[in-house]
XYZ file of C-alpha atoms in Angstrom:
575
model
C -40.252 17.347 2.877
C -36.756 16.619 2.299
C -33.921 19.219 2.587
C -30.774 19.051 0.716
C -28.250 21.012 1.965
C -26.139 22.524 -1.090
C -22.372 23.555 -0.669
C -21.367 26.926 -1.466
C -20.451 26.626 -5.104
C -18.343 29.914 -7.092
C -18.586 29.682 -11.183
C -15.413 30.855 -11.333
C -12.956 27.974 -11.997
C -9.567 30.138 -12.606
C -6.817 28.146 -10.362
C -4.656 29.955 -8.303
C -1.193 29.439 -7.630
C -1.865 25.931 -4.792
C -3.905 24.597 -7.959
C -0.395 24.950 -9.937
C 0.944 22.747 -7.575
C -1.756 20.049 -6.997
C -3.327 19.761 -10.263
C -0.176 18.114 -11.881
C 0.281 15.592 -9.269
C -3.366 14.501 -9.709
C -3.117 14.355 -13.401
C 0.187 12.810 -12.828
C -0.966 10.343 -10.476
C -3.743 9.450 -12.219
C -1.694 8.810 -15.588
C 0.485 6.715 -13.374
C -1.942 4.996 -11.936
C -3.434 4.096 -15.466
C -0.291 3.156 -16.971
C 0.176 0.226 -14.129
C -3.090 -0.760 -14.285
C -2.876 -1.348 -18.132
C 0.473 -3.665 -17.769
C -2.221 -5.836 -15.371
C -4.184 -6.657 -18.642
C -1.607 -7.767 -20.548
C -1.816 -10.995 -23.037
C -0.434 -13.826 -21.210
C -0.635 -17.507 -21.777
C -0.674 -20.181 -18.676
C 3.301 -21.680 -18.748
C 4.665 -17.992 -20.083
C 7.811 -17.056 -17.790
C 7.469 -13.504 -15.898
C 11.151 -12.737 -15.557
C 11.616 -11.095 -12.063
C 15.479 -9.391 -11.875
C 17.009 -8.052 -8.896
C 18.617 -4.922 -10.583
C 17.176 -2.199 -7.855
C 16.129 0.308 -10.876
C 13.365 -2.036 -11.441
C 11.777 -1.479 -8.250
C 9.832 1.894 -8.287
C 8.124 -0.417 -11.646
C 7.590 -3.682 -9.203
C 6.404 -0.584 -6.515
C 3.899 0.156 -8.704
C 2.104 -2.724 -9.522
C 2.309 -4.212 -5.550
C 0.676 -0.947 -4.590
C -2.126 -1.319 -7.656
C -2.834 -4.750 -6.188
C -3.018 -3.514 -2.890
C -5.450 -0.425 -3.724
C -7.577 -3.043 -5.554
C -7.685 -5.347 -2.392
C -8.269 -2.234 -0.278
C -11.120 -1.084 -2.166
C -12.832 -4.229 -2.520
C -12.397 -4.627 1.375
C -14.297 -1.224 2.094
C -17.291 -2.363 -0.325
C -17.231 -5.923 2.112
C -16.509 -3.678 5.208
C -20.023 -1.458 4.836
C -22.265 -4.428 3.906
C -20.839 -7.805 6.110
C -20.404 -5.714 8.883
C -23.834 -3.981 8.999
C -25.810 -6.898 8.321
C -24.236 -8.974 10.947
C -24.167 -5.942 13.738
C -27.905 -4.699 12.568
C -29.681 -8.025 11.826
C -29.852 -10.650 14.851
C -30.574 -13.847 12.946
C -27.872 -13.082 10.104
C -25.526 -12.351 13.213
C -25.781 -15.380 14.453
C -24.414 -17.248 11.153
C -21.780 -14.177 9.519
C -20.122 -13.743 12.941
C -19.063 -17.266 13.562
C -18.065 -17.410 9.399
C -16.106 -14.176 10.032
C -13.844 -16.224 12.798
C -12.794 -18.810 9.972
C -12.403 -16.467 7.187
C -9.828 -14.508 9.096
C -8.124 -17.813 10.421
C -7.973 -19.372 7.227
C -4.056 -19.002 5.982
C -3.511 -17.090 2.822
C -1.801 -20.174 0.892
C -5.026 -21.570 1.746
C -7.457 -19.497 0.036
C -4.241 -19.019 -2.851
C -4.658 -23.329 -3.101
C -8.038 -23.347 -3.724
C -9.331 -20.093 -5.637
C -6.405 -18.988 -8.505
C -7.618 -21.754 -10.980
C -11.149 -20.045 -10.668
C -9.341 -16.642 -11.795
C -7.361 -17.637 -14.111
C -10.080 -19.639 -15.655
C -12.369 -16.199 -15.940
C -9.573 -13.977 -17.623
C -8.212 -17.101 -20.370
C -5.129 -15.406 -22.255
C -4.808 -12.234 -20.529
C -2.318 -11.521 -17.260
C -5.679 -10.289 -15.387
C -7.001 -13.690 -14.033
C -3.538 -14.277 -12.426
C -3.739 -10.547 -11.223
C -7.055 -10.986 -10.008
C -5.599 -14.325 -7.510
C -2.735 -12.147 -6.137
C -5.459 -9.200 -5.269
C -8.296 -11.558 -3.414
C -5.449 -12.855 -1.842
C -4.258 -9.665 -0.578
C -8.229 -8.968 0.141
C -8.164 -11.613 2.399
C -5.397 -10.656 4.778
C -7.080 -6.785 4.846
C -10.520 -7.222 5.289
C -11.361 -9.302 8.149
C -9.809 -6.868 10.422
C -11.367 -3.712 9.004
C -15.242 -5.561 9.052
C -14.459 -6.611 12.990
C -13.559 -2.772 13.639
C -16.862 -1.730 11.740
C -19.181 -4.241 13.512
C -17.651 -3.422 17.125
C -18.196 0.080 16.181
C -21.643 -0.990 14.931
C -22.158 -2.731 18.149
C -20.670 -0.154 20.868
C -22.977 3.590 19.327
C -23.934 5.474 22.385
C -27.580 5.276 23.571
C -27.882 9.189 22.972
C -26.961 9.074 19.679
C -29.135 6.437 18.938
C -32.259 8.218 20.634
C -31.067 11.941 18.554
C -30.844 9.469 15.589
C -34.536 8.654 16.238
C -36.053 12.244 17.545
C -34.674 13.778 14.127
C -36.934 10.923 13.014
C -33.707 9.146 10.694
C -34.487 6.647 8.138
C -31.663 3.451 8.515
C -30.140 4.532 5.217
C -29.492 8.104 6.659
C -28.701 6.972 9.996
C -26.414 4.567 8.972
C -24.336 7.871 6.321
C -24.902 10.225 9.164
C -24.216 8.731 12.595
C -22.998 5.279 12.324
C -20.147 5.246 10.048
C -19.049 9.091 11.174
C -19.160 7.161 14.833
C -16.954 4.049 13.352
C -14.631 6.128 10.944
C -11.752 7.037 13.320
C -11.580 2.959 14.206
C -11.911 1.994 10.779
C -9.423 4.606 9.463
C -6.729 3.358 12.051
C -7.546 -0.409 11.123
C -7.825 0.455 7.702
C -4.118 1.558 8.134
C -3.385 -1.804 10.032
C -4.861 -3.726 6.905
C -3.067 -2.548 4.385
C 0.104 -3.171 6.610
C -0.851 -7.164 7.368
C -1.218 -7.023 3.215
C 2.271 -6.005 3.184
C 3.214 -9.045 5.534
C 1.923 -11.400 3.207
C 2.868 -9.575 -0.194
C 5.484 -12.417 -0.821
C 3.103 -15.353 -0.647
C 0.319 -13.314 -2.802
C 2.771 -12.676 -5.418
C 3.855 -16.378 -5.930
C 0.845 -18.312 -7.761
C 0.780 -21.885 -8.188
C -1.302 -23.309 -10.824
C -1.211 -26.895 -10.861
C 3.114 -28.025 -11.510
C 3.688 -24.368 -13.063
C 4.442 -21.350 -11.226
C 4.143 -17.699 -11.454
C 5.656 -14.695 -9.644
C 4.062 -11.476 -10.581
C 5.922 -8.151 -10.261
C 6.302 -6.496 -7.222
C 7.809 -6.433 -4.028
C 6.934 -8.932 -2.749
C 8.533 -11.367 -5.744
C 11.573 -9.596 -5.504
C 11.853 -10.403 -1.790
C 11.243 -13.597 -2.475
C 13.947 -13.631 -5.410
C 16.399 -12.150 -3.283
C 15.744 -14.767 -0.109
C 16.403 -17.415 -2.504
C 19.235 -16.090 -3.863
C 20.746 -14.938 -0.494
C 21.338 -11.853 -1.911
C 21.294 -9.305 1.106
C 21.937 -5.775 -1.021
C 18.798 -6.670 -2.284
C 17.199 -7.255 0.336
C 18.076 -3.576 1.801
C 17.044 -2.516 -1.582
C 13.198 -4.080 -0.936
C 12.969 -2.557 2.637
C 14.149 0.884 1.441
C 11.525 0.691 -1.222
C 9.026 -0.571 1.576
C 9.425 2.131 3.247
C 9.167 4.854 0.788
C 5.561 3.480 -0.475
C 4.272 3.028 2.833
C 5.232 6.939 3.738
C 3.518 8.047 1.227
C 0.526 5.864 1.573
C 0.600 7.484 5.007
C 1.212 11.293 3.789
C -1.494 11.101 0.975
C -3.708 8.656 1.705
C -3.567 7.861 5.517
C -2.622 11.185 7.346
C -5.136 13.228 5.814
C -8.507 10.745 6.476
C -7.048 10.597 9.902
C -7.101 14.478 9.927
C -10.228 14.516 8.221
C -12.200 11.581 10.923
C -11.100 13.555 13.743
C -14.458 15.957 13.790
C -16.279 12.825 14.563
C -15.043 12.113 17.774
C -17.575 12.193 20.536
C -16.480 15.259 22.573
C -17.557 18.376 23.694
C -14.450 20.505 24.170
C -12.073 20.849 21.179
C -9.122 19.015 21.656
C -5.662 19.455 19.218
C -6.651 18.250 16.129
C -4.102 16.106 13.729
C -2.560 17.815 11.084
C -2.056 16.488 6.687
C 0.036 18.698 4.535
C -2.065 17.131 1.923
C -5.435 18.508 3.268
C -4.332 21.590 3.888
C -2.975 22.108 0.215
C -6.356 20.723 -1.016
C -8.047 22.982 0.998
C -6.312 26.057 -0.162
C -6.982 25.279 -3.992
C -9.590 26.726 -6.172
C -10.253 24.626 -8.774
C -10.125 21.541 -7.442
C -12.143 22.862 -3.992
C -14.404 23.563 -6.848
C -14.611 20.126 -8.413
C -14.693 18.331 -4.786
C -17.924 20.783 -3.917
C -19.726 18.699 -6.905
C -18.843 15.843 -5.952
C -19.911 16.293 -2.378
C -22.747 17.851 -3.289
C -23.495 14.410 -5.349
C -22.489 12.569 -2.117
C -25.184 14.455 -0.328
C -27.792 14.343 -2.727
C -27.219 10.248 -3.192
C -27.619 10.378 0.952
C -30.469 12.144 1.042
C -32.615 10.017 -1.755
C -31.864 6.991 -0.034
C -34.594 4.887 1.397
C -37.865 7.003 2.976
C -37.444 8.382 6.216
C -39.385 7.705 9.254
C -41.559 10.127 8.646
C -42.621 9.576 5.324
C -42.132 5.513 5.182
C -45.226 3.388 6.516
C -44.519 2.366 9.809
C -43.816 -1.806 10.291
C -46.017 -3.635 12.210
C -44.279 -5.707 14.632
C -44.903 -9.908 14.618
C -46.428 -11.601 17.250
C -43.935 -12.569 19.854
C -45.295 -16.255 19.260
C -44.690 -15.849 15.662
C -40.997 -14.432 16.203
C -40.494 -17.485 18.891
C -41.393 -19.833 15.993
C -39.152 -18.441 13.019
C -36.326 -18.691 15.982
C -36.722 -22.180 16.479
C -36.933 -22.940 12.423
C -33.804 -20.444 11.973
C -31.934 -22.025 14.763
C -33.063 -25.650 13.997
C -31.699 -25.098 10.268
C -28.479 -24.000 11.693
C -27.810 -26.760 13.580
C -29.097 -29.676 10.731
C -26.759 -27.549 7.641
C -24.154 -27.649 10.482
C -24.270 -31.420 11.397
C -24.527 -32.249 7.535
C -21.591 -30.282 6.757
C -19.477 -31.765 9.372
C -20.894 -35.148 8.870
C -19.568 -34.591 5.435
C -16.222 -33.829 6.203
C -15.897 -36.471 8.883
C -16.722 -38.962 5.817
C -14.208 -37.348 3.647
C -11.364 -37.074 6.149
C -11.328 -40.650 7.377
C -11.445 -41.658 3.917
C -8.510 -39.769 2.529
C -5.966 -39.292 5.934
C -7.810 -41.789 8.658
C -8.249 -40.491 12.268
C -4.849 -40.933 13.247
C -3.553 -38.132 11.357
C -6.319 -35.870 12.734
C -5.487 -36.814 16.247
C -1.174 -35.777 14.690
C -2.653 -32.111 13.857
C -4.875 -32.017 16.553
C -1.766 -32.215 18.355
C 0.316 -29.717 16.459
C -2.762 -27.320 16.745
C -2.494 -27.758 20.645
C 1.354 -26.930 20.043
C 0.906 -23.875 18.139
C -1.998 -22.350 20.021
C -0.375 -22.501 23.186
C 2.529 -20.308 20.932
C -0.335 -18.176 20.019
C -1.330 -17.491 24.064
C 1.855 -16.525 25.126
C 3.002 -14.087 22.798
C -0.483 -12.315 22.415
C 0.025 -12.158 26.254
C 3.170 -10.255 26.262
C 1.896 -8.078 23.486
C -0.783 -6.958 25.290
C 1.616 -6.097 28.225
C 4.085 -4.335 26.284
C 1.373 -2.468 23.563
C -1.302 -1.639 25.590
C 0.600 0.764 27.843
C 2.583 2.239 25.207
C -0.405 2.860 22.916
C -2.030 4.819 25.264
C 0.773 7.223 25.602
C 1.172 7.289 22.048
C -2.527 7.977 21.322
C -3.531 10.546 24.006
C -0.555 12.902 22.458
C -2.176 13.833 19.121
C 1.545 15.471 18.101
C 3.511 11.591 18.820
C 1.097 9.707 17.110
C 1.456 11.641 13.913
C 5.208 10.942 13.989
C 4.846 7.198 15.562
C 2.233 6.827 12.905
C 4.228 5.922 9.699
C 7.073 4.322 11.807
C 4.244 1.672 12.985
C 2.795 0.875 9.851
C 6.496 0.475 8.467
C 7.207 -2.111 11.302
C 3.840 -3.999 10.956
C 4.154 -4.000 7.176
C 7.815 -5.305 7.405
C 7.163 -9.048 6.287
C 8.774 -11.771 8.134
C 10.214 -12.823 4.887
C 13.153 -10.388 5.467
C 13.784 -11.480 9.092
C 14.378 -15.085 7.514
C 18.556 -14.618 7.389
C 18.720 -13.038 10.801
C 16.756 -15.987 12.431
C 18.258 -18.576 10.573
C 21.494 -17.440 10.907
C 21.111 -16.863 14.322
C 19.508 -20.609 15.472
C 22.321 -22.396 13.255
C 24.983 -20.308 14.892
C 23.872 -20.259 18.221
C 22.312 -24.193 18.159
C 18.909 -22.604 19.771
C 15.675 -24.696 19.910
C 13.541 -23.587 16.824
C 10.344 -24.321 18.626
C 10.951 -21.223 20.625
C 13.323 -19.039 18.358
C 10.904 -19.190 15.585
C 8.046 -17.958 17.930
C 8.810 -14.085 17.546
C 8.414 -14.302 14.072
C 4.622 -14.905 14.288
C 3.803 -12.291 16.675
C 5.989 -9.861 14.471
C 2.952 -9.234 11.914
C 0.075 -9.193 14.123
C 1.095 -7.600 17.182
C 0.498 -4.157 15.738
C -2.620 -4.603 15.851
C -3.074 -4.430 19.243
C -1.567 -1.552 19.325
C -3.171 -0.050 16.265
C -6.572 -0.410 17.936
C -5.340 0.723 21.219
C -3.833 4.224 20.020
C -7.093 4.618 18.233
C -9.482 4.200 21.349
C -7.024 6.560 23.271
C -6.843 9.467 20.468
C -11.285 8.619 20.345
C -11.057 9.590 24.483
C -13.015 12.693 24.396
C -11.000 15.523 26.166
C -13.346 16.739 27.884
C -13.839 13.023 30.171
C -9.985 13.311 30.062
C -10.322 17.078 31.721
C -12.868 15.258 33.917
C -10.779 12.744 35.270
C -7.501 15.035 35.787
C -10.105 17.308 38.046
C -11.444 14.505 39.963
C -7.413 13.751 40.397
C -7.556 10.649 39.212
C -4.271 9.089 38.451
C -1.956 5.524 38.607
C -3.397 2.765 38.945
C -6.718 4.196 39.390
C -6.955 6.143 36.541
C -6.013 3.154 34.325
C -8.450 0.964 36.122
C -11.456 3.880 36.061
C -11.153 5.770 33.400
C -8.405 4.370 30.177
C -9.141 0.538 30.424
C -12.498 0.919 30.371
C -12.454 3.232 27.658
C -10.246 1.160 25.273
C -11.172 -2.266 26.354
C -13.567 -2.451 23.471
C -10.505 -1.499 21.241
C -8.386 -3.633 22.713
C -10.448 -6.809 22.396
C -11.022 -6.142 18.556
C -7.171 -5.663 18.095
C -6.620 -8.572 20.227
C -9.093 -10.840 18.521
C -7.398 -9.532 15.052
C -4.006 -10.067 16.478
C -4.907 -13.892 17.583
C -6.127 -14.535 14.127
C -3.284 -12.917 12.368
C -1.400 -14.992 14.726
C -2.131 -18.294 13.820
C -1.938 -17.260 10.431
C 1.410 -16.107 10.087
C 2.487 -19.525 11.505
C 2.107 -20.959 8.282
C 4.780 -18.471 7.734
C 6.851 -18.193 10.338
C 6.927 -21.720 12.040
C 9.007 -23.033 8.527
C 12.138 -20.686 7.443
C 14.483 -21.006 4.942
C 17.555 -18.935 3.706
C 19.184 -20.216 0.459
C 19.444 -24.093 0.956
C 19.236 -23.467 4.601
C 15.753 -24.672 6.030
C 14.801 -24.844 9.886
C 11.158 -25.759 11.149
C 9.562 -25.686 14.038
C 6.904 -28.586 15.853
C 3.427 -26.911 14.788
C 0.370 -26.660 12.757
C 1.696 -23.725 10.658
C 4.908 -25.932 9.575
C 2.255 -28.962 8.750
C 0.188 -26.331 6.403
C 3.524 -24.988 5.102
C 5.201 -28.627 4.122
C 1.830 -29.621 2.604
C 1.468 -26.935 0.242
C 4.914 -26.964 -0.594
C 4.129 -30.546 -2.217
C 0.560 -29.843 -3.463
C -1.233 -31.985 -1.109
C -4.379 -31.228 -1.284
C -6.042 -33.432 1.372
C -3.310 -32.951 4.147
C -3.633 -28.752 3.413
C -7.437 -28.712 3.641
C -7.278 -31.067 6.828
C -4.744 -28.430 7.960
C -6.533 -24.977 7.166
C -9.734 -27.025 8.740
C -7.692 -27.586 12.086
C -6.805 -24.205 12.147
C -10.118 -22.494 11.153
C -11.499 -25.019 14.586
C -8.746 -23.765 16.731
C -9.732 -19.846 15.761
C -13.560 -19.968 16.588
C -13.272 -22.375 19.098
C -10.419 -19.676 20.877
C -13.144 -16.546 19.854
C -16.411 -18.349 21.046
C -14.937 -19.494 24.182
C -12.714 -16.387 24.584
C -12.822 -13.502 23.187
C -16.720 -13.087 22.737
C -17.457 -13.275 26.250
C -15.044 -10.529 26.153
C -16.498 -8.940 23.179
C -20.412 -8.735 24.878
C -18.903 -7.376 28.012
C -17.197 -4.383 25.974
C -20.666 -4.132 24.568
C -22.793 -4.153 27.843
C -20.744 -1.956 29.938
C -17.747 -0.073 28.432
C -19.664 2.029 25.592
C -19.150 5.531 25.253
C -23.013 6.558 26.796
């Protein structure tokens, strides 16, 4: 028999005096929100001009739609989140093939997938704004949720052994194992690379914004096309304008979206003694409403009932009878030998079509200027690790600093390197400094937050009462770093790192070619070949470069970072 546990539910719906405050920002929220999303939809025909102006009264309008498009990104990356993530952590076989395709979905550069996919769009929305739309979001989807399915599957991949056996004595089907222990277990990780997401969409808001088609192209409003306005333009007021405006949407992402799911994940952490709990303004005024406490009651209460008629539990669903080890031996050799044929045909197939359009010499060129810009990648992901780790550790094991280091961090990792264009052109022309090192920073600049993104989220996970432990057993310097806080964020810290590499090589397409007004500086490197290509609309040279670059990733994660990855797995979980 099935229980369903109903909330405690009052007929009467008079508000009190919180409601008089909340209920109008909802409503006015919502009518906001539905006003933007309207001026997505609007006629448009392919060649029509979108005038973009830099007059800064226009940007709480351009605000708008930039933070529709990245909602609409964000959402779609939570429904890819929950299933990629769970087949490839719960299903071996599938594992074996989404992992691997994971690694070059997050490598691929976001002109890349822009290149290829916004005819598709445009051609499913003919005379309407929305196909255009539709590009800019996917393309915003794909810099969000690569990084958010890693944290899910590591989560997936690291649940403690006695969870999994109280799971299985309260005799859990998957469906309500997966609501009730799994994603509670993942949610604090998630949350905090949830937060990192949305910040590496604001990196690459500029290039999402800015659709080719063919010879014509289109900026969309928003941020990001103003930035872009403005850099061409050289017009640094607004430029200051765009950062201000930055900021203000990304603080109150974090006040009323962020800050209270962080308040709200933190009764899943695995801990025995109560530790101080973050705090949301937000949740707190929810909380203290009537009516719409009322409203949220039936819609948990649907929540709950949805949970609870999922699939059959244990007890009531036949049990499976279990294959043959000879049998399972077989379907692994079929599986695996199908692998490796679609594998060999594939590359077979692009070994055909690459010395046929380039010839081998210009593969062994980007091969080259892959080497070049990987060796960028090591270094710098090597002094972020020295600098972040350490400091996200402090930051995350006082609950009080990372509320206030919070919105500062997503601020700094959403800050595209657009608007650092002027300073580091400026800066290399005046000074005559070698670009091939100058223009480094600028690619670590975007992804090195999320090393420590995922680090201050495996610290603030520590349970308090291991910390307690430790500071009785008087653990401390080196050794307590070595014993107890390595171990315990290493998992963490290798999907922040591996997010951070990725993120990497992608913002070299960015950040390895700068230009400020008729200024242009580039540096030696696979990011600068991708860039140039694009820039002239060749197709070959960009696919040959995206393919390079996709190699370099999983090559780097297979030889790498999943070693890494199975060791956080085999020793450092939280049992």
């Amino acid at each position: 028999m099935r229980v369903i546990v109903v909330p405690a539910w009052s007929a009467n719906l008079t508000p009190n005096r919180w409601d008089l405050v909340a209920l109008p920002a909802v409503l006015g929220l919502v009518a906001l929100l539905a006003y933007g999303a309207n001026q997505m939809a609007v006629p448009f025909v392919l060649g029509d001009p979108i005038e973009i102006t830099l007059d800064p009264t226009y940007l709480p309008y351009y605000a708008l739609r930039t933070t529709l498009r990245m909602g609409a990104a964000l959402i779609w990356s939570f429904v890819f989140t929950l299933v990629y993530a769970t087949l490839a952590a719960k299903n071996r076989r599938a594992g074996l093939v989404l992992v691997p395709i994971l690694d070059v979905l997050q490598s691929v550069p976001i002109l890349g997938y822009i290149s290829f996919t916004v005819t598709g769009f445009v051609a499913m929305f003919p005379g309407s704004l929305l196909g255009v739309e539709m590009a800019a979001i996917f393309a915003i989807f794909t810099s969000q949720a690569w990084n958010m399915t890693f944290s899910l599957y590591q989560a997936l991949r690291t649940l403690p052994s006695d969870l999994v056996e109280a799971a299985t004595l309260f005799r859990l089907s998957g469906w309500q194992k997966f609501w009730r222990l799994e994603l509670p277990f993942a949610a604090p990780g998630l949350i905090w690379n949830t937060m990192m997401s949305v910040s590496g969409g604001w990196f690459f808001v500029v290039a999402s914004e800015a659709i080719t088609v063919g010879e014509k192209k289109m900026t969309l409003p928003g941020i990001g096309s103003y930035v872009a306005l403005a850099i061409e333009q050289r017009n640094l007021g607004a430029v200051g304008w765009a950062v201000l405006a930055m900021f203000i949407v990304i603080l109150l992402y974090d006040q009323l979206l962020f800050r209270p799911m962080v308040a709200w994940a933190d009764k899943f952490k695995v801990e025995q003694s109560p530790g101080i709990a973050p705090r949301s303004w937000v949740r707190q005024l929810f909380q203290r409403t009537h009516l719409l406490r009322q409203v949220s009651f039936a819609v948990g209460w649907l929540l709950r009932l949805a949970f609870a008629l999922g699939p059959a539990t244990r007890a009531t669903a036949k049990p499976r009878r279990p294959r043959p080890p000879i049998v399972e031996t077989w379907i692994d050799r079929v599986y695996y030998a199908t692998l490796v044929i679609a594998a060999l045909a594939a590359a077979a197939w692009m070994l055909n079509g690459i010395e046929t359009a380039l010839g081998w010499a210009e593969v062994g060129h980007v091969a080259v200027l892959g080497l070049i810009t990987g060796v960028r990648v090591v270094v710098l992901i090597a002094l972020a690790t020295l600098v972040w780790v350490p400091a996200g550790v402090y930051i995350g094991l006082r609950p009080r600093l990372t509320e206030r280091v919070q919105p500062l961090v997503q601020f700094l990792a959403a800050f595209p390197a657009n608007l650092l264009f002027p300073v580091a052109v400026v800066g290399i022309v005046s000074f005559h400094l070698d670009p091939n090192i100058w223009l480094s920073p600028l690619m670590i600049f975007g992804s090195m937050w999320y090393v420590l993104f995922n680090v201050v989220a495996g610290a603030s996970a520590f349970p308090s009462d291991l910390k307690d432990a430790a500071a009785n057993l008087g653990l401390s310097g080196w050794q307590w770093w070595r014993r107890v806080m390595l171990p315990a964020i290493f998992p963490y810290f290798v999907t922040g790192a591996i997010t951070a590499s990725g993120g990497s090589w992608n913002a070299s397409v960015v950040a390895e070619s700068v230009s400020w007004g008729d200024t242009s500086i580039a540096a030696v490197g696979l990011g600068a070949y991708i860039a140039e290509w694009t820039e002239k609309g060749e197709y070959a040279r960009i696919a040959l470069g995206v393919g390079m670059l996709s190699l370099f990733v999983v090559a780097f994660n297979r030889l790498f970072w999943r070693p890494l990855y199975a060791l956080a797995e085999r020793r450092y979980r939280m049992d």
